[in-house]
PDB file of C-alpha atoms in Angstrom:
ATOM      1  CA  UNK T 477      94.755 109.566 104.077  1.00  0.00           C
ATOM      2  CA  UNK T 478      91.378 110.489 105.269  1.00  0.00           C
ATOM      3  CA  UNK T 479      89.203 107.889 107.271  1.00  0.00           C
ATOM      4  CA  UNK T 480      85.585 107.565 108.115  1.00  0.00           C
ATOM      5  CA  UNK T 481      85.118 106.304 111.670  1.00  0.00           C
ATOM      6  CA  UNK T 482      83.396 103.046 110.422  1.00  0.00           C
ATOM      7  CA  UNK T 483      85.278 102.417 107.513  1.00  0.00           C
ATOM      8  CA  UNK T 484      88.139 103.472 105.645  1.00  0.00           C
ATOM      9  CA  UNK T 485      87.264 104.706 102.137  1.00  0.00           C
ATOM     10  CA  UNK T 486      90.320 103.065 100.551  1.00  0.00           C
ATOM     11  CA  UNK T 487      89.627  99.718 102.386  1.00  0.00           C
ATOM     12  CA  UNK T 488      86.071  99.021 101.302  1.00  0.00           C
ATOM     13  CA  UNK T 489      86.015  95.205 100.675  1.00  0.00           C
ATOM     14  CA  UNK T 490      85.039  93.398  97.504  1.00  0.00           C
ATOM     15  CA  UNK T 491      84.904  89.717  98.154  1.00  0.00           C
ATOM     16  CA  UNK T 492      87.170  90.040 101.254  1.00  0.00           C
ATOM     17  CA  UNK T 493      89.760  91.915  99.297  1.00  0.00           C
ATOM     18  CA  UNK T 494      90.307  95.822  99.051  1.00  0.00           C
ATOM     19  CA  UNK T 495      88.830  97.397  96.009  1.00  0.00           C
ATOM     20  CA  UNK T 496      91.816  99.198  94.345  1.00  0.00           C
ATOM     21  CA  UNK T 497      89.649 100.994  91.997  1.00  0.00           C
ATOM     22  CA  UNK T 498      87.959 103.092  95.161  1.00  0.00           C
ATOM     23  CA  UNK T 499      91.487 103.929  96.397  1.00  0.00           C
ATOM     24  CA  UNK T 500      92.392 104.997  93.050  1.00  0.00           C
ATOM     25  CA  UNK T 501      89.284 107.330  92.962  1.00  0.00           C
ATOM     26  CA  UNK T 502      90.007 108.747  96.151  1.00  0.00           C
ATOM     27  CA  UNK T 503      93.584 109.523  95.366  1.00  0.00           C
ATOM     28  CA  UNK T 504      92.176 111.212  92.394  1.00  0.00           C
ATOM     29  CA  UNK T 505      89.860 113.331  94.472  1.00  0.00           C
ATOM     30  CA  UNK T 506      92.756 114.377  96.717  1.00  0.00           C
ATOM     31  CA  UNK T 507      94.896 115.415  94.009  1.00  0.00           C
ATOM     32  CA  UNK T 508      92.343 117.362  92.330  1.00  0.00           C
ATOM     33  CA  UNK T 509      91.670 119.130  95.840  1.00  0.00           C
ATOM     34  CA  UNK T 510      95.499 119.903  95.974  1.00  0.00           C
ATOM     35  CA  UNK T 511      95.548 121.618  92.513  1.00  0.00           C
ATOM     36  CA  UNK T 512      98.146 122.729  91.475  1.00  0.00           C
ATOM     37  CA  UNK T 513     100.516 120.138  92.560  1.00  0.00           C
ATOM     38  CA  UNK T 514     104.312 120.465  91.588  1.00  0.00           C
ATOM     39  CA  UNK T 515     106.668 117.706  92.440  1.00  0.00           C
ATOM     40  CA  UNK T 516     110.272 117.203  92.038  1.00  0.00           C
ATOM     41  CA  UNK T 517     111.210 113.532  91.166  1.00  0.00           C
ATOM     42  CA  UNK T 518     114.864 112.781  91.568  1.00  0.00           C
ATOM     43  CA  UNK T 519     116.903 109.575  90.924  1.00  0.00           C
ATOM     44  CA  UNK T 520     113.621 107.362  90.003  1.00  0.00           C
ATOM     45  CA  UNK T 521     112.615 105.532  87.165  1.00  0.00           C
ATOM     46  CA  UNK T 522     109.429 105.958  85.567  1.00  0.00           C
ATOM     47  CA  UNK T 523     106.972 108.891  86.614  1.00  0.00           C
ATOM     48  CA  UNK T 524     105.286 108.564  90.149  1.00  0.00           C
ATOM     49  CA  UNK T 525     102.007 110.368  89.268  1.00  0.00           C
ATOM     50  CA  UNK T 526     100.387 110.233  85.839  1.00  0.00           C
ATOM     51  CA  UNK T 527     100.165 113.691  84.095  1.00  0.00           C
ATOM     52  CA  UNK T 528      96.254 112.978  83.595  1.00  0.00           C
ATOM     53  CA  UNK T 529      95.906 113.272  87.191  1.00  0.00           C
ATOM     54  CA  UNK T 530      96.866 116.952  87.093  1.00  0.00           C
ATOM     55  CA  UNK T 531     100.149 116.883  89.013  1.00  0.00           C
ATOM     56  CA  UNK T 532     103.160 118.563  87.263  1.00  0.00           C
ATOM     57  CA  UNK T 533     106.253 116.097  88.067  1.00  0.00           C
ATOM     58  CA  UNK T 534     109.644 117.267  86.944  1.00  0.00           C
ATOM     59  CA  UNK T 535     112.017 114.308  86.505  1.00  0.00           C
ATOM     60  CA  UNK T 536     115.768 114.721  87.205  1.00  0.00           C
ATOM     61  CA  UNK T 537     118.438 112.177  87.116  1.00  0.00           C
ATOM     62  CA  UNK T 538     121.315 114.038  89.276  1.00  0.00           C
ATOM     63  CA  UNK T 539     121.777 115.908  92.230  1.00  0.00           C
ATOM     64  CA  UNK T 540     123.082 118.727  90.316  1.00  0.00           C
ATOM     65  CA  UNK T 541     120.015 119.067  88.137  1.00  0.00           C
ATOM     66  CA  UNK T 542     117.691 118.887  91.186  1.00  0.00           C
ATOM     67  CA  UNK T 543     119.252 121.663  92.949  1.00  0.00           C
ATOM     68  CA  UNK T 544     119.106 123.918  89.791  1.00  0.00           C
ATOM     69  CA  UNK T 545     115.589 123.004  89.584  1.00  0.00           C
ATOM     70  CA  UNK T 546     114.918 123.971  93.336  1.00  0.00           C
ATOM     71  CA  UNK T 547     116.832 127.176  92.708  1.00  0.00           C
ATOM     72  CA  UNK T 548     114.288 128.022  89.828  1.00  0.00           C
ATOM     73  CA  UNK T 549     110.886 126.626  90.973  1.00  0.00           C
ATOM     74  CA  UNK T 550     108.971 126.066  94.335  1.00  0.00           C
ATOM     75  CA  UNK T 551     107.923 122.433  94.232  1.00  0.00           C
ATOM     76  CA  UNK T 552     105.149 121.320  96.727  1.00  0.00           C
ATOM     77  CA  UNK T 553     107.229 118.134  97.551  1.00  0.00           C
ATOM     78  CA  UNK T 554     110.569 116.312  96.568  1.00  0.00           C
ATOM     79  CA  UNK T 555     110.753 112.697  95.811  1.00  0.00           C
ATOM     80  CA  UNK T 556     114.312 111.103  96.045  1.00  0.00           C
ATOM     81  CA  UNK T 557     115.206 107.866  94.822  1.00  0.00           C
ATOM     82  CA  UNK T 558     118.642 105.996  94.985  1.00  0.00           C
ATOM     83  CA  UNK T 559     119.314 105.937  91.168  1.00  0.00           C
ATOM     84  CA  UNK T 560     121.357 109.220  91.112  1.00  0.00           C
ATOM     85  CA  UNK T 561     123.925 109.798  88.533  1.00  0.00           C
ATOM     86  CA  UNK T 562     126.186 111.961  90.487  1.00  0.00           C
ATOM     87  CA  UNK T 563     125.852 111.215  94.356  1.00  0.00           C
ATOM     88  CA  UNK T 564     125.384 108.553  96.747  1.00  0.00           C
ATOM     89  CA  UNK T 565     121.669 108.792  97.936  1.00  0.00           C
ATOM     90  CA  UNK T 566     122.708 109.797 101.669  1.00  0.00           C
ATOM     91  CA  UNK T 567     124.877 112.725 100.421  1.00  0.00           C
ATOM     92  CA  UNK T 568     121.920 113.701  97.920  1.00  0.00           C
ATOM     93  CA  UNK T 569     119.239 113.575 100.938  1.00  0.00           C
ATOM     94  CA  UNK T 570     121.711 115.572 103.153  1.00  0.00           C
ATOM     95  CA  UNK T 571     122.089 118.265 100.616  1.00  0.00           C
ATOM     96  CA  UNK T 572     118.511 118.308  99.459  1.00  0.00           C
ATOM     97  CA  UNK T 573     117.413 118.422 103.065  1.00  0.00           C
ATOM     98  CA  UNK T 574     119.597 121.660 103.542  1.00  0.00           C
ATOM     99  CA  UNK T 575     117.979 123.570 100.881  1.00  0.00           C
ATOM    100  CA  UNK T 576     114.278 122.206 100.739  1.00  0.00           C
ATOM    101  CA  UNK T 577     113.250 124.499 103.536  1.00  0.00           C
ATOM    102  CA  UNK T 578     109.671 123.433 104.599  1.00  0.00           C
ATOM    103  CA  UNK T 579     109.008 121.534 101.593  1.00  0.00           C
ATOM    104  CA  UNK T 580     108.443 117.814 102.405  1.00  0.00           C
ATOM    105  CA  UNK T 581     111.163 115.281 101.136  1.00  0.00           C
ATOM    106  CA  UNK T 582     110.060 111.663 100.524  1.00  0.00           C
ATOM    107  CA  UNK T 583     112.979 109.534 100.561  1.00  0.00           C
ATOM    108  CA  UNK T 584     112.563 105.869  98.745  1.00  0.00           C
ATOM    109  CA  UNK T 585     115.442 103.569 100.093  1.00  0.00           C
ATOM    110  CA  UNK T 586     116.606  99.916 100.596  1.00  0.00           C
ATOM    111  CA  UNK T 587     117.692 100.634 104.154  1.00  0.00           C
ATOM    112  CA  UNK T 588     115.877 103.114 106.284  1.00  0.00           C
ATOM    113  CA  UNK T 589     118.412 103.784 108.998  1.00  0.00           C
ATOM    114  CA  UNK T 590     121.047 105.849 107.264  1.00  0.00           C
ATOM    115  CA  UNK T 591     118.587 108.298 106.140  1.00  0.00           C
ATOM    116  CA  UNK T 592     116.724 108.431 109.417  1.00  0.00           C
ATOM    117  CA  UNK T 593     119.639 109.518 111.195  1.00  0.00           C
ATOM    118  CA  UNK T 594     120.254 112.315 108.526  1.00  0.00           C
ATOM    119  CA  UNK T 595     116.450 113.288 108.861  1.00  0.00           C
ATOM    120  CA  UNK T 596     116.836 113.345 112.819  1.00  0.00           C
ATOM    121  CA  UNK T 597     119.969 115.318 112.849  1.00  0.00           C
ATOM    122  CA  UNK T 598     118.647 118.073 110.490  1.00  0.00           C
ATOM    123  CA  UNK T 599     115.293 118.255 112.363  1.00  0.00           C
ATOM    124  CA  UNK T 600     113.524 117.278 109.051  1.00  0.00           C
ATOM    125  CA  UNK T 601     109.814 116.119 110.940  1.00  0.00           C
ATOM    126  CA  UNK T 602     107.969 116.824 107.430  1.00  0.00           C
ATOM    127  CA  UNK T 603     110.050 114.115 105.642  1.00  0.00           C
ATOM    128  CA  UNK T 604     109.233 110.549 104.934  1.00  0.00           C
ATOM    129  CA  UNK T 605     111.649 107.832 104.637  1.00  0.00           C
ATOM    130  CA  UNK T 606     110.315 104.793 103.029  1.00  0.00           C
ATOM    131  CA  UNK T 607     111.483 101.362 101.976  1.00  0.00           C
ATOM    132  CA  UNK T 608     109.277 100.313  99.123  1.00  0.00           C
ATOM    133  CA  UNK T 609     108.946 100.601  95.522  1.00  0.00           C
ATOM    134  CA  UNK T 610     105.142 100.360  95.123  1.00  0.00           C
ATOM    135  CA  UNK T 611     104.137 103.490  93.271  1.00  0.00           C
ATOM    136  CA  UNK T 612     100.651 103.515  94.700  1.00  0.00           C
ATOM    137  CA  UNK T 613     102.158 103.757  98.487  1.00  0.00           C
ATOM    138  CA  UNK T 614     104.790 106.393  97.248  1.00  0.00           C
ATOM    139  CA  UNK T 615     101.912 108.419  95.699  1.00  0.00           C
ATOM    140  CA  UNK T 616      99.889 108.475  98.661  1.00  0.00           C
ATOM    141  CA  UNK T 617     102.563 109.242 101.078  1.00  0.00           C
ATOM    142  CA  UNK T 618     103.574 112.178  99.064  1.00  0.00           C
ATOM    143  CA  UNK T 619     100.080 113.339  98.806  1.00  0.00           C
ATOM    144  CA  UNK T 620      99.854 112.884 102.671  1.00  0.00           C
ATOM    145  CA  UNK T 621     103.015 115.035 103.068  1.00  0.00           C
ATOM    146  CA  UNK T 622     101.735 117.795 100.808  1.00  0.00           C
ATOM    147  CA  UNK T 623      98.409 117.762 102.556  1.00  0.00           C
ATOM    148  CA  UNK T 624     100.235 118.223 105.991  1.00  0.00           C
ATOM    149  CA  UNK T 625     102.575 120.681 104.661  1.00  0.00           C
ATOM    150  CA  UNK T 626      99.606 122.924 103.400  1.00  0.00           C
ATOM    151  CA  UNK T 627      97.729 122.278 106.564  1.00  0.00           C
ATOM    152  CA  UNK T 628     100.492 123.675 108.578  1.00  0.00           C
ATOM    153  CA  UNK T 629     101.238 126.598 106.211  1.00  0.00           C
ATOM    154  CA  UNK T 630      97.734 127.843 106.933  1.00  0.00           C
ATOM    155  CA  UNK T 631      98.189 127.684 110.725  1.00  0.00           C
ATOM    156  CA  UNK T 632     101.677 128.950 111.462  1.00  0.00           C
ATOM    157  CA  UNK T 633     103.083 127.940 114.948  1.00  0.00           C
ATOM    158  CA  UNK T 634     101.087 124.675 115.177  1.00  0.00           C
ATOM    159  CA  UNK T 635     103.102 122.175 116.665  1.00  0.00           C
ATOM    160  CA  UNK T 636     102.673 118.341 115.736  1.00  0.00           C
ATOM    161  CA  UNK T 637     104.191 115.623 117.965  1.00  0.00           C
TER     162      UNK T 637
END
């Protein structure tokens, strides 16, 4: 997320509470700036980003379908849930991480530590492991991962700690 030093745009207050409309408008601006955005969504019910926002989201329910889609198309990011029809989530993440290359993978899980150990073992610094089902947070995290990935692609050799 982008922040102003004095006040985060997405956290402007209305009656003591954050105004969700402003955060949504900010997300829309980020998505518009990132156009085109192609996301592969695996093993998750519903669609993360609405088509009206301009993101192309390809949904699959199995690891086999996901690997085929990755072989055919270059996605900006991959969103992996735990509702896969043909693989355990840890096995799916391990396989996806092997073939994803520099593409960020956001993994939505109930327990973080099994996935975090795979992430560390495979050196997947660009990946995000998160234990939440909130679509708005997942959307922001995937957008942040895409922004980071594109920024690093523009400056090869840059290291981030």
